[in-house]
Each structure stands twice: as C-alpha cells, then as structure tokens.
PDB file of C-alpha atoms in Angstrom:
ATOM      1  CA  MET C   1     164.240 225.047  75.535  1.00  0.00           C
ATOM      2  CA  GLU C   2     161.181 222.883  75.750  1.00  0.00           C
ATOM      3  CA  GLY C   3     159.225 222.673  79.008  1.00  0.00           C
ATOM      4  CA  LYS C   4     158.732 219.461  80.841  1.00  0.00           C
ATOM      5  CA  ASN C   5     155.017 219.370  80.183  1.00  0.00           C
ATOM      6  CA  GLN C   6     153.873 220.139  76.657  1.00  0.00           C
ATOM      7  CA  THR C   7     150.288 218.919  77.144  1.00  0.00           C
ATOM      8  CA  LEU C   8     148.143 219.977  74.201  1.00  0.00           C
ATOM      9  CA  THR C   9     145.061 218.021  75.179  1.00  0.00           C
ATOM     10  CA  SER C  10     142.663 219.988  77.370  1.00  0.00           C
ATOM     11  CA  GLU C  11     140.205 217.124  77.749  1.00  0.00           C
ATOM     12  CA  PHE C  12     139.875 213.382  77.274  1.00  0.00           C
ATOM     13  CA  PHE C  13     137.127 211.311  75.717  1.00  0.00           C
ATOM     14  CA  LEU C  14     135.953 208.318  77.759  1.00  0.00           C
ATOM     15  CA  LEU C  15     134.707 205.666  75.336  1.00  0.00           C
ATOM     16  CA  GLY C  16     132.784 203.925  78.137  1.00  0.00           C
ATOM     17  CA  LEU C  17     131.386 200.422  77.951  1.00  0.00           C
ATOM     18  CA  SER C  18     129.382 200.692  74.742  1.00  0.00           C
ATOM     19  CA  ASN C  19     128.693 202.990  71.792  1.00  0.00           C
ATOM     20  CA  GLN C  20     125.213 201.605  71.117  1.00  0.00           C
ATOM     21  CA  LEU C  21     122.383 203.828  72.378  1.00  0.00           C
ATOM     22  CA  GLU C  22     120.166 200.959  73.536  1.00  0.00           C
ATOM     23  CA  GLU C  23     123.051 199.302  75.359  1.00  0.00           C
ATOM     24  CA  GLN C  24     123.980 202.601  76.990  1.00  0.00           C
ATOM     25  CA  GLN C  25     120.446 202.971  78.356  1.00  0.00           C
ATOM     26  CA  SER C  26     120.484 199.430  79.724  1.00  0.00           C
ATOM     27  CA  LEU C  27     123.925 199.968  81.251  1.00  0.00           C
ATOM     28  CA  PHE C  28     122.728 203.202  82.847  1.00  0.00           C
ATOM     29  CA  VAL C  29     119.857 201.417  84.590  1.00  0.00           C
ATOM     30  CA  LEU C  30     122.103 198.510  85.596  1.00  0.00           C
ATOM     31  CA  PHE C  31     124.934 200.593  87.033  1.00  0.00           C
ATOM     32  CA  LEU C  32     122.588 203.059  88.710  1.00  0.00           C
ATOM     33  CA  SER C  33     120.926 200.129  90.488  1.00  0.00           C
ATOM     34  CA  MET C  34     124.307 198.709  91.476  1.00  0.00           C
ATOM     35  CA  TYR C  35     125.550 202.079  92.709  1.00  0.00           C
ATOM     36  CA  LEU C  36     122.433 202.679  94.825  1.00  0.00           C
ATOM     37  CA  THR C  37     122.703 199.154  96.226  1.00  0.00           C
ATOM     38  CA  THR C  38     126.370 199.757  97.052  1.00  0.00           C
ATOM     39  CA  GLY C  39     125.609 203.043  98.775  1.00  0.00           C
ATOM     40  CA  LEU C  40     122.688 201.679 100.775  1.00  0.00           C
ATOM     41  CA  GLY C  41     124.458 198.443 101.743  1.00  0.00           C
ATOM     42  CA  ASN C  42     127.669 200.079 102.950  1.00  0.00           C
ATOM     43  CA  LEU C  43     125.778 202.860 104.714  1.00  0.00           C
ATOM     44  CA  LEU C  44     123.696 200.290 106.606  1.00  0.00           C
ATOM     45  CA  ILE C  45     126.870 198.452 107.653  1.00  0.00           C
ATOM     46  CA  ILE C  46     128.343 201.709 109.003  1.00  0.00           C
ATOM     47  CA  LEU C  47     125.137 202.656 110.862  1.00  0.00           C
ATOM     48  CA  ALA C  48     124.655 199.166 112.296  1.00  0.00           C
ATOM     49  CA  ILE C  49     128.190 199.140 113.686  1.00  0.00           C
ATOM     50  CA  ALA C  50     127.888 202.683 115.026  1.00  0.00           C
ATOM     51  CA  PHE C  51     124.580 202.136 116.867  1.00  0.00           C
ATOM     52  CA  ASP C  52     125.143 198.621 118.232  1.00  0.00           C
ATOM     53  CA  PRO C  53     127.493 198.578 121.273  1.00  0.00           C
ATOM     54  CA  HIS C  54     128.087 194.837 120.778  1.00  0.00           C
ATOM     55  CA  LEU C  55     129.881 195.634 117.514  1.00  0.00           C
ATOM     56  CA  HIS C  56     132.291 198.161 118.999  1.00  0.00           C
ATOM     57  CA  SER C  57     135.266 195.861 118.534  1.00  0.00           C
ATOM     58  CA  PRO C  58     138.438 196.030 116.388  1.00  0.00           C
ATOM     59  CA  MET C  59     137.056 193.728 113.680  1.00  0.00           C
ATOM     60  CA  TYR C  60     133.927 195.808 113.135  1.00  0.00           C
ATOM     61  CA  PHE C  61     135.834 199.078 113.441  1.00  0.00           C
ATOM     62  CA  LEU C  62     137.981 197.981 110.504  1.00  0.00           C
ATOM     63  CA  LEU C  63     134.891 196.746 108.652  1.00  0.00           C
ATOM     64  CA  SER C  64     133.134 200.108 109.040  1.00  0.00           C
ATOM     65  CA  ASN C  65     136.206 201.824 107.589  1.00  0.00           C
ATOM     66  CA  LEU C  66     136.249 199.355 104.700  1.00  0.00           C
ATOM     67  CA  SER C  67     132.574 200.088 103.988  1.00  0.00           C
ATOM     68  CA  PHE C  68     133.224 203.832 103.995  1.00  0.00           C
ATOM     69  CA  VAL C  69     136.202 203.464 101.634  1.00  0.00           C
ATOM     70  CA  ASP C  70     134.194 201.174  99.318  1.00  0.00           C
ATOM     71  CA  LEU C  71     131.474 203.812  99.128  1.00  0.00           C
ATOM     72  CA  CYS C  72     134.034 206.504  98.264  1.00  0.00           C
ATOM     73  CA  PHE C  73     135.801 204.162  95.830  1.00  0.00           C
ATOM     74  CA  THR C  74     132.630 203.543  93.819  1.00  0.00           C
ATOM     75  CA  THR C  75     131.636 207.215  93.941  1.00  0.00           C
ATOM     76  CA  THR C  76     134.937 208.130  92.290  1.00  0.00           C
ATOM     77  CA  THR C  77     134.038 206.423  89.001  1.00  0.00           C
ATOM     78  CA  VAL C  78     130.376 205.412  88.707  1.00  0.00           C
ATOM     79  CA  PRO C  79     128.544 208.801  88.954  1.00  0.00           C
ATOM     80  CA  LYS C  80     130.685 210.277  86.174  1.00  0.00           C
ATOM     81  CA  MET C  81     130.021 207.213  84.017  1.00  0.00           C
ATOM     82  CA  LEU C  82     126.263 207.547  84.658  1.00  0.00           C
ATOM     83  CA  VAL C  83     126.308 211.229  83.717  1.00  0.00           C
ATOM     84  CA  ASN C  84     128.178 210.404  80.509  1.00  0.00           C
ATOM     85  CA  HIS C  85     125.631 207.739  79.572  1.00  0.00           C
ATOM     86  CA  ILE C  86     122.578 209.900  80.230  1.00  0.00           C
ATOM     87  CA  SER C  87     123.943 213.102  78.688  1.00  0.00           C
ATOM     88  CA  GLY C  88     125.800 211.589  75.760  1.00  0.00           C
ATOM     89  CA  ASN C  89     128.782 213.845  76.545  1.00  0.00           C
ATOM     90  CA  LYS C  90     131.734 211.571  77.281  1.00  0.00           C
ATOM     91  CA  THR C  91     134.410 214.210  77.693  1.00  0.00           C
ATOM     92  CA  ILE C  92     136.294 214.864  80.908  1.00  0.00           C
ATOM     93  CA  PRO C  93     138.692 217.812  81.451  1.00  0.00           C
ATOM     94  CA  TYR C  94     142.408 217.167  81.845  1.00  0.00           C
ATOM     95  CA  ALA C  95     142.383 218.329  85.476  1.00  0.00           C
ATOM     96  CA  GLY C  96     139.221 216.347  86.188  1.00  0.00           C
ATOM     97  CA  CYS C  97     140.773 213.212  84.710  1.00  0.00           C
ATOM     98  CA  LEU C  98     143.876 213.506  86.889  1.00  0.00           C
ATOM     99  CA  THR C  99     141.724 214.190  89.939  1.00  0.00           C
ATOM    100  CA  GLN C 100     139.612 211.109  89.278  1.00  0.00           C
ATOM    101  CA  MET C 101     142.730 208.997  88.789  1.00  0.00           C
ATOM    102  CA  PHE C 102     144.236 210.284  92.059  1.00  0.00           C
ATOM    103  CA  PHE C 103     141.176 209.397  94.143  1.00  0.00           C
ATOM    104  CA  PHE C 104     140.799 206.069  92.346  1.00  0.00           C
ATOM    105  CA  ILE C 105     144.363 205.006  93.205  1.00  0.00           C
ATOM    106  CA  TRP C 106     144.008 206.414  96.729  1.00  0.00           C
ATOM    107  CA  PHE C 107     140.848 204.525  97.653  1.00  0.00           C
ATOM    108  CA  ALA C 108     141.964 201.326  95.904  1.00  0.00           C
ATOM    109  CA  SER C 109     145.208 201.372  97.899  1.00  0.00           C
ATOM    110  CA  ILE C 110     143.336 202.017 101.171  1.00  0.00           C
ATOM    111  CA  ASP C 111     141.105 199.031 100.408  1.00  0.00           C
ATOM    112  CA  SER C 112     144.176 196.860 100.010  1.00  0.00           C
ATOM    113  CA  PHE C 113     145.771 198.035 103.274  1.00  0.00           C
ATOM    114  CA  LEU C 114     142.534 197.626 105.225  1.00  0.00           C
ATOM    115  CA  LEU C 115     142.142 194.052 104.009  1.00  0.00           C
ATOM    116  CA  VAL C 116     145.561 193.110 105.387  1.00  0.00           C
ATOM    117  CA  ALA C 117     144.732 194.884 108.667  1.00  0.00           C
ATOM    118  CA  MET C 118     141.576 192.773 108.910  1.00  0.00           C
ATOM    119  CA  ALA C 119     143.612 189.640 108.176  1.00  0.00           C
ATOM    120  CA  TYR C 120     145.969 190.553 111.034  1.00  0.00           C
ATOM    121  CA  ASP C 121     142.966 191.022 113.316  1.00  0.00           C
ATOM    122  CA  ARG C 122     141.702 187.523 112.457  1.00  0.00           C
ATOM    123  CA  TYR C 123     145.202 186.103 112.997  1.00  0.00           C
ATOM    124  CA  ILE C 124     145.362 187.550 116.526  1.00  0.00           C
ATOM    125  CA  ALA C 125     141.793 186.440 117.317  1.00  0.00           C
ATOM    126  CA  ILE C 126     142.402 182.804 116.301  1.00  0.00           C
ATOM    127  CA  CYS C 127     146.078 182.237 117.025  1.00  0.00           C
ATOM    128  CA  HIS C 128     146.332 184.360 120.191  1.00  0.00           C
ATOM    129  CA  PRO C 129     142.773 184.597 121.560  1.00  0.00           C
ATOM    130  CA  LEU C 130     143.849 185.197 125.195  1.00  0.00           C
ATOM    131  CA  ARG C 131     145.978 188.181 124.157  1.00  0.00           C
ATOM    132  CA  TYR C 132     143.462 189.626 121.689  1.00  0.00           C
ATOM    133  CA  ALA C 133     142.126 192.340 124.003  1.00  0.00           C
ATOM    134  CA  SER C 134     145.621 193.457 125.008  1.00  0.00           C
ATOM    135  CA  LEU C 135     147.022 193.432 121.453  1.00  0.00           C
ATOM    136  CA  MET C 136     144.149 194.839 119.377  1.00  0.00           C
ATOM    137  CA  ILE C 137     143.709 197.996 121.434  1.00  0.00           C
ATOM    138  CA  PRO C 138     141.837 201.031 120.017  1.00  0.00           C
ATOM    139  CA  ARG C 139     145.079 202.934 119.594  1.00  0.00           C
ATOM    140  CA  LEU C 140     146.528 200.224 117.355  1.00  0.00           C
ATOM    141  CA  CYS C 141     143.334 200.052 115.277  1.00  0.00           C
ATOM    142  CA  ALA C 142     143.365 203.816 114.772  1.00  0.00           C
ATOM    143  CA  LEU C 143     147.050 203.630 113.825  1.00  0.00           C
ATOM    144  CA  LEU C 144     146.369 200.900 111.254  1.00  0.00           C
ATOM    145  CA  VAL C 145     143.627 202.973 109.641  1.00  0.00           C
ATOM    146  CA  ALA C 146     145.648 206.215 109.689  1.00  0.00           C
ATOM    147  CA  THR C 147     148.675 204.431 108.201  1.00  0.00           C
ATOM    148  CA  SER C 148     146.503 202.962 105.444  1.00  0.00           C
ATOM    149  CA  TRP C 149     145.170 206.378 104.467  1.00  0.00           C
ATOM    150  CA  SER C 150     148.617 208.019 104.621  1.00  0.00           C
ATOM    151  CA  PHE C 151     150.575 205.439 102.624  1.00  0.00           C
ATOM    152  CA  ALA C 152     147.786 205.185 100.056  1.00  0.00           C
ATOM    153  CA  CYS C 153     147.766 208.969  99.629  1.00  0.00           C
ATOM    154  CA  ILE C 154     151.533 209.036  99.063  1.00  0.00           C
ATOM    155  CA  ASN C 155     151.209 206.302  96.430  1.00  0.00           C
ATOM    156  CA  ALA C 156     148.383 208.092  94.592  1.00  0.00           C
ATOM    157  CA  LEU C 157     150.140 211.458  94.780  1.00  0.00           C
ATOM    158  CA  THR C 158     153.376 209.990  93.376  1.00  0.00           C
ATOM    159  CA  HIS C 159     151.674 208.623  90.247  1.00  0.00           C
ATOM    160  CA  THR C 160     149.581 211.768  89.751  1.00  0.00           C
ATOM    161  CA  VAL C 161     152.514 214.175  90.008  1.00  0.00           C
ATOM    162  CA  LEU C 162     154.619 212.109  87.604  1.00  0.00           C
ATOM    163  CA  LEU C 163     151.720 211.955  85.162  1.00  0.00           C
ATOM    164  CA  THR C 164     151.559 215.759  85.050  1.00  0.00           C
ATOM    165  CA  GLN C 165     155.109 215.719  83.647  1.00  0.00           C
ATOM    166  CA  LEU C 166     153.983 213.813  80.542  1.00  0.00           C
ATOM    167  CA  SER C 167     152.739 215.276  77.280  1.00  0.00           C
ATOM    168  CA  PHE C 168     149.427 214.354  75.661  1.00  0.00           C
ATOM    169  CA  CYS C 169     149.161 215.309  72.021  1.00  0.00           C
ATOM    170  CA  SER C 170     146.327 214.736  69.565  1.00  0.00           C
ATOM    171  CA  HIS C 171     145.051 211.296  70.576  1.00  0.00           C
ATOM    172  CA  ASN C 172     142.738 211.724  73.574  1.00  0.00           C
ATOM    173  CA  GLU C 173     140.365 208.725  73.492  1.00  0.00           C
ATOM    174  CA  ILE C 174     140.488 206.539  76.610  1.00  0.00           C
ATOM    175  CA  PRO C 175     139.061 203.022  75.991  1.00  0.00           C
ATOM    176  CA  HIS C 176     137.649 202.883  79.501  1.00  0.00           C
ATOM    177  CA  PHE C 177     134.769 204.228  81.593  1.00  0.00           C
ATOM    178  CA  PHE C 178     137.069 206.189  83.937  1.00  0.00           C
ATOM    179  CA  CYS C 179     140.554 207.696  83.975  1.00  0.00           C
ATOM    180  CA  ASP C 180     142.869 204.859  84.909  1.00  0.00           C
ATOM    181  CA  LEU C 181     146.655 205.085  85.021  1.00  0.00           C
ATOM    182  CA  SER C 182     147.502 202.429  82.419  1.00  0.00           C
ATOM    183  CA  PRO C 183     145.331 203.841  79.571  1.00  0.00           C
ATOM    184  CA  LEU C 184     146.652 207.340  80.249  1.00  0.00           C
ATOM    185  CA  LEU C 185     150.258 206.167  80.005  1.00  0.00           C
ATOM    186  CA  LYS C 186     149.473 204.538  76.656  1.00  0.00           C
ATOM    187  CA  LEU C 187     148.036 207.824  75.356  1.00  0.00           C
ATOM    188  CA  SER C 188     151.073 209.894  76.248  1.00  0.00           C
ATOM    189  CA  CYS C 189     153.427 210.998  73.503  1.00  0.00           C
ATOM    190  CA  SER C 190     156.293 211.320  76.011  1.00  0.00           C
ATOM    191  CA  ASP C 191     158.726 208.750  77.288  1.00  0.00           C
ATOM    192  CA  THR C 192     156.900 206.864  80.050  1.00  0.00           C
ATOM    193  CA  PHE C 193     159.802 204.676  81.172  1.00  0.00           C
ATOM    194  CA  ILE C 194     159.990 206.168  84.686  1.00  0.00           C
ATOM    195  CA  ASN C 195     156.211 205.963  85.087  1.00  0.00           C
ATOM    196  CA  ASP C 196     156.170 202.329  83.962  1.00  0.00           C
ATOM    197  CA  VAL C 197     158.976 201.428  86.356  1.00  0.00           C
ATOM    198  CA  LEU C 198     157.104 203.038  89.255  1.00  0.00           C
ATOM    199  CA  VAL C 199     153.886 201.218  88.330  1.00  0.00           C
ATOM    200  CA  TYR C 200     155.643 197.857  88.768  1.00  0.00           C
ATOM    201  CA  THR C 201     157.664 198.902  91.831  1.00  0.00           C
ATOM    202  CA  VAL C 202     156.125 201.602  94.032  1.00  0.00           C
ATOM    203  CA  GLY C 203     152.685 201.110  92.518  1.00  0.00           C
ATOM    204  CA  ALA C 204     152.770 197.369  93.092  1.00  0.00           C
ATOM    205  CA  LEU C 205     153.654 197.664  96.780  1.00  0.00           C
ATOM    206  CA  PRO C 206     150.093 198.539  97.937  1.00  0.00           C
ATOM    207  CA  ILE C 207     148.930 195.362  96.210  1.00  0.00           C
ATOM    208  CA  LEU C 208     151.754 192.874  96.742  1.00  0.00           C
ATOM    209  CA  MET C 209     152.726 193.746 100.321  1.00  0.00           C
ATOM    210  CA  PRO C 210     149.183 193.425 101.720  1.00  0.00           C
ATOM    211  CA  PHE C 211     148.591 190.322  99.612  1.00  0.00           C
ATOM    212  CA  VAL C 212     151.731 188.660 101.019  1.00  0.00           C
ATOM    213  CA  GLY C 213     150.696 189.740 104.512  1.00  0.00           C
ATOM    214  CA  ILE C 214     147.278 188.163 104.027  1.00  0.00           C
ATOM    215  CA  LEU C 215     148.850 184.911 102.775  1.00  0.00           C
ATOM    216  CA  VAL C 216     151.176 184.749 105.784  1.00  0.00           C
ATOM    217  CA  SER C 217     148.325 185.498 108.211  1.00  0.00           C
ATOM    218  CA  TYR C 218     146.045 182.849 106.781  1.00  0.00           C
ATOM    219  CA  THR C 219     148.815 180.270 106.550  1.00  0.00           C
ATOM    220  CA  ARG C 220     149.271 180.598 110.302  1.00  0.00           C
ATOM    221  CA  ILE C 221     145.510 180.702 110.853  1.00  0.00           C
ATOM    222  CA  PHE C 222     144.966 177.456 108.931  1.00  0.00           C
ATOM    223  CA  ALA C 223     147.828 175.793 110.818  1.00  0.00           C
ATOM    224  CA  ALA C 224     146.258 176.856 114.128  1.00  0.00           C
ATOM    225  CA  VAL C 225     142.781 175.723 113.081  1.00  0.00           C
ATOM    226  CA  LEU C 226     144.025 172.284 112.045  1.00  0.00           C
ATOM    227  CA  ARG C 227     145.355 171.792 115.576  1.00  0.00           C
ATOM    228  CA  ILE C 228     141.871 172.299 117.049  1.00  0.00           C
ATOM    229  CA  PRO C 229     140.641 168.825 118.099  1.00  0.00           C
ATOM    230  CA  SER C 230     136.877 169.265 117.634  1.00  0.00           C
ATOM    231  CA  ALA C 231     135.202 169.592 114.232  1.00  0.00           C
ATOM    232  CA  ARG C 232     132.797 172.179 115.681  1.00  0.00           C
ATOM    233  CA  GLY C 233     135.704 174.329 116.815  1.00  0.00           C
ATOM    234  CA  LYS C 234     137.267 174.151 113.362  1.00  0.00           C
ATOM    235  CA  ARG C 235     134.008 175.190 111.676  1.00  0.00           C
ATOM    236  CA  LYS C 236     133.591 178.101 114.073  1.00  0.00           C
ATOM    237  CA  ALA C 237     137.144 179.301 113.439  1.00  0.00           C
ATOM    238  CA  PHE C 238     136.799 179.028 109.668  1.00  0.00           C
ATOM    239  CA  SER C 239     133.423 180.807 109.740  1.00  0.00           C
ATOM    240  CA  THR C 240     135.024 183.903 111.266  1.00  0.00           C
ATOM    241  CA  CYS C 241     137.386 184.106 108.262  1.00  0.00           C
ATOM    242  CA  GLY C 242     135.013 183.090 105.458  1.00  0.00           C
ATOM    243  CA  SER C 243     133.631 186.558 104.754  1.00  0.00           C
ATOM    244  CA  HIS C 244     137.041 188.189 104.700  1.00  0.00           C
ATOM    245  CA  LEU C 245     138.486 185.503 102.432  1.00  0.00           C
ATOM    246  CA  SER C 246     135.615 185.965  99.972  1.00  0.00           C
ATOM    247  CA  VAL C 247     136.232 189.713  99.768  1.00  0.00           C
ATOM    248  CA  VAL C 248     139.991 189.211  99.419  1.00  0.00           C
ATOM    249  CA  SER C 249     139.496 186.751  96.546  1.00  0.00           C
ATOM    250  CA  LEU C 250     137.185 189.109  94.655  1.00  0.00           C
ATOM    251  CA  PHE C 251     139.350 192.198  95.113  1.00  0.00           C
ATOM    252  CA  TYR C 252     142.846 190.828  94.570  1.00  0.00           C
ATOM    253  CA  GLY C 253     141.799 188.443  91.829  1.00  0.00           C
ATOM    254  CA  ALA C 254     140.579 191.309  89.654  1.00  0.00           C
ATOM    255  CA  VAL C 255     143.320 193.807  90.575  1.00  0.00           C
ATOM    256  CA  ILE C 256     146.208 191.400  90.007  1.00  0.00           C
ATOM    257  CA  GLY C 257     144.628 190.280  86.740  1.00  0.00           C
ATOM    258  CA  VAL C 258     144.635 193.870  85.435  1.00  0.00           C
ATOM    259  CA  TYR C 259     147.836 195.407  86.779  1.00  0.00           C
ATOM    260  CA  LEU C 260     150.290 192.568  87.407  1.00  0.00           C
ATOM    261  CA  SER C 261     149.603 190.121  84.596  1.00  0.00           C
ATOM    262  CA  PRO C 262     151.792 190.055  81.448  1.00  0.00           C
ATOM    263  CA  MET C 263     150.878 192.638  78.823  1.00  0.00           C
ATOM    264  CA  SER C 264     150.399 189.887  76.212  1.00  0.00           C
ATOM    265  CA  TYR C 265     147.282 188.734  78.084  1.00  0.00           C
ATOM    266  CA  HIS C 266     145.729 192.191  78.151  1.00  0.00           C
ATOM    267  CA  THR C 267     142.822 193.210  75.952  1.00  0.00           C
ATOM    268  CA  VAL C 268     140.483 196.169  76.310  1.00  0.00           C
ATOM    269  CA  GLU C 269     137.524 193.871  76.978  1.00  0.00           C
ATOM    270  CA  LYS C 270     139.327 191.850  79.681  1.00  0.00           C
ATOM    271  CA  ASP C 271     140.686 194.921  81.449  1.00  0.00           C
ATOM    272  CA  THR C 272     137.302 196.643  81.393  1.00  0.00           C
ATOM    273  CA  ALA C 273     135.509 193.563  82.728  1.00  0.00           C
ATOM    274  CA  ALA C 274     138.055 193.200  85.537  1.00  0.00           C
ATOM    275  CA  ALA C 275     137.789 196.917  86.338  1.00  0.00           C
ATOM    276  CA  VAL C 276     134.004 196.628  86.609  1.00  0.00           C
ATOM    277  CA  MET C 277     134.508 193.690  88.977  1.00  0.00           C
ATOM    278  CA  TYR C 278     136.705 195.480  91.509  1.00  0.00           C
ATOM    279  CA  THR C 279     135.301 199.022  91.145  1.00  0.00           C
ATOM    280  CA  VAL C 280     131.573 198.222  91.106  1.00  0.00           C
ATOM    281  CA  VAL C 281     130.756 194.570  91.817  1.00  0.00           C
ATOM    282  CA  THR C 282     133.072 193.952  94.791  1.00  0.00           C
ATOM    283  CA  PRO C 283     132.035 197.081  96.774  1.00  0.00           C
ATOM    284  CA  MET C 284     128.403 196.131  96.138  1.00  0.00           C
ATOM    285  CA  LEU C 285     128.851 192.528  97.314  1.00  0.00           C
ATOM    286  CA  ASN C 286     130.909 193.315 100.424  1.00  0.00           C
ATOM    287  CA  PRO C 287     127.931 194.338 102.624  1.00  0.00           C
ATOM    288  CA  PHE C 288     126.029 191.186 101.623  1.00  0.00           C
ATOM    289  CA  ILE C 289     129.040 188.954 102.257  1.00  0.00           C
ATOM    290  CA  TYR C 290     129.672 190.379 105.717  1.00  0.00           C
ATOM    291  CA  SER C 291     126.010 190.592 106.772  1.00  0.00           C
ATOM    292  CA  LEU C 292     124.638 187.283 105.449  1.00  0.00           C
ATOM    293  CA  ARG C 293     127.495 185.213 106.909  1.00  0.00           C
ATOM    294  CA  ASN C 294     127.600 187.013 110.254  1.00  0.00           C
ATOM    295  CA  ARG C 295     124.981 186.444 112.948  1.00  0.00           C
ATOM    296  CA  ASP C 296     126.021 189.511 114.977  1.00  0.00           C
ATOM    297  CA  MET C 297     125.775 191.744 111.923  1.00  0.00           C
ATOM    298  CA  LYS C 298     122.343 190.409 111.013  1.00  0.00           C
ATOM    299  CA  GLY C 299     121.198 191.095 114.569  1.00  0.00           C
ATOM    300  CA  ALA C 300     122.561 194.638 114.442  1.00  0.00           C
ATOM    301  CA  LEU C 301     120.828 195.324 111.130  1.00  0.00           C
ATOM    302  CA  TRP C 302     117.560 193.984 112.553  1.00  0.00           C
ATOM    303  CA  LYS C 303     117.899 196.318 115.528  1.00  0.00           C
ATOM    304  CA  LEU C 304     118.651 199.190 113.171  1.00  0.00           C
ATOM    305  CA  PHE C 305     115.294 198.698 111.464  1.00  0.00           C
ATOM    306  CA  THR C 306     113.151 197.706 114.431  1.00  0.00           C
ATOM    307  CA  GLY C 307     114.840 199.181 117.528  1.00  0.00           C
ATOM    308  CA  PRO C 308     113.840 202.366 119.358  1.00  0.00           C
ATOM    309  CA  TYR C 309     116.338 204.412 117.334  1.00  0.00           C
ATOM    310  CA  SER C 310     115.463 202.916 113.979  1.00  0.00           C
ATOM    311  CA  LEU C 311     114.456 204.840 110.894  1.00  0.00           C
ATOM    312  CA  LEU C 312     111.176 202.932 110.699  1.00  0.00           C
ATOM    313  CA  PHE C 313     110.365 203.842 114.296  1.00  0.00           C
ATOM    314  CA  ALA C 314     111.140 207.505 113.665  1.00  0.00           C
ATOM    315  CA  PHE C 315     109.004 207.486 110.520  1.00  0.00           C
ATOM    316  CA  SER C 316     106.026 205.883 112.286  1.00  0.00           C
ATOM    317  CA  LEU C 317     106.405 208.293 115.216  1.00  0.00           C
ATOM    318  CA  GLY C 318     106.365 211.223 112.820  1.00  0.00           C
ATOM    319  CA  GLU C 319     103.186 209.911 111.176  1.00  0.00           C
ATOM    320  CA  LYS C 320     101.474 209.579 114.574  1.00  0.00           C
ATOM    321  CA  GLN C 321     102.411 213.134 115.516  1.00  0.00           C
ATOM    322  CA  LEU C 322     101.072 214.459 112.222  1.00  0.00           C
ATOM    323  CA  SER C 323      97.810 212.554 112.632  1.00  0.00           C
ATOM    324  CA  ARG C 324      97.411 213.911 116.171  1.00  0.00           C
ATOM    325  CA  LYS C 325      97.943 217.446 114.951  1.00  0.00           C
ATOM    326  CA  GLY C 326      95.355 216.886 112.251  1.00  0.00           C
ATOM    327  CA  LYS C 327      92.789 215.607 114.774  1.00  0.00           C
ATOM    328  CA  PHE C 328      93.475 218.525 117.088  1.00  0.00           C
ATOM    329  CA  LYS C 329      92.893 221.032 114.307  1.00  0.00           C
ATOM    330  CA  ASN C 330      89.645 219.335 113.306  1.00  0.00           C
TER     331      ASN C 330
END
C-alpha cells in the first residue's frame, strides 16, 4: 500500500527574478535598499507610537501592529532572496520551503485582518464620534489583534498541513523568488483537487471577508461624511481615512490580482510583479503613507529624533562623556 506522501524531492530551486548575472547584482542592491528602508520605516513607526503618549490610542495601536506584521512579512521572503542572489545558490530545502510558505500566508492573512480592524476603527470615529471612547476600549483592540493572529495562523496551518500530503516528483523548479502556495501546487504530481478547493474557499476568506468589511465600513463612512454641512469638516473627515485607503488599495489590488483572478489571465511575469508589489513595495510604502499624511505622526517622529529620549540625544551625550573622560586622562 502506498503512503499518503511519496515526496521524492528533498529541495526546491527558486528561479528568482532573473537569470542574468548583471541583473541579479542590480536586483540585489535594489531589494536590499528596499528591505532596509522597510525595516527602518516600520521600526520608526513602532518606536514613535510607543514613546509618544499622544499616540496611545486605538488607531495607532492597530497601526503599530500593522507595522510589526509588515516587517515580519517582508523578512519572510526578502532575506532568502538576497542570499540566493549573492551566493548564486538558489536551492531551498523541502522543510524550509514549507516553513517559508506557512509564515508568508500567516503574515499576509494578519495584514488583511488588521486592515479591516483599522477600517472599523475609522467607522466608529467618524460615524459614532461621541461613543468612540466607550466602544474602542483597549480590551476590544487587544481582542481584534489576537483574533487576527489566531485566525491567520489557522488558515496558514491548514494549507501547510494539506501540502505535506502531496507528492513532489522530479520537477522541482519554482518560477518565483519565494515558496508560494500556487506554484507549489502546480509542481505536485498528486491530485490537488482538495487543495485547490480550499484555496478558493477557506483560503479566500482572509481576503474576501476583510475586503467586504472594509467596503461596508467605508460606504457608511462616505454616507456620514456627505451629511457634514461644512466643506472643511468633510476634508478633515476624509483626511483621516486617506492613508488607510491608500494602503488598502495597494495591498488588496495586488493580492486579488494574483489569487482571485481567472487563471487565463495569469502569467509568470504578472504574478511575480504583483507579488513584488504586495510583499516588498507595499510594506515599504506604508510608513511613508501614514507619516507624511499624518500631522500627529510627523510630530511624534520629530520628537523621536530630537526629544530627550531620542537616539540622536543619546549619541551626542555619549560623545560628550567620552570627550570628558579623554580630557580627564590628559
């Protein structure tokens, strides 16, 4: 009797973004710069929110969690891609590939759930401003975040466990720069009917449900804003949602284009470009979108660099202490 898993492949070969040496070097520099920018930008958002008491509110609590997840999301794929480009070794072990896929699905799903939680926060703030403090209590915010992490983990674990039941024979080249679910299903020499059904049912829920929730929230927000008599009040209300809407458009536009569009529209180039958009570009742009369009965030970042607890202040204080020690010794 044959076992359920007859995997013969011990490793996979990630084809990456290019096979040309010069292009690989340019891509390494480009993606390293983007990854460092992503890490620095999201870390600054987290620190600014943590150290500024004025930002200890539900909206910024959710934003700090989104920044942390974006940092983890990018770290799941980009460092391995950079190592592959610089070393020339594009292989990844079978267990490592499944692990990368699990964390990729996990963090992508958390991103989706957090975006709908932020949309709900904006809905309460604009449509029910007098009840905002009583509705968006810390306990509810913590519950929203914990639920996002839990449901996303269940979704990622479901796809990963089912993938371990498939067989992978001789063909082990993945036309991608990381281990994604769709390319792995195409490589399998087993029947993937159950996996495909779950991709478009259970797997689609972390995308479609939050997306519908965001649409409903913003439909009510726009209806409430249109009832505001003054043009200044309308601009102020829309400005509080502009950053979130920009992030939602970038994230869901790319994700839906890859996973929920008809297979006839799919090509390797289109899927790879869309994957780069939501795995690298969007997490890098999020800190800029939220900081440049938000006066409170810009003030918090300024305090982070110039305030009494800033890194620049600590660095200058350390230099003064070293110079004093040097003078004392002389």
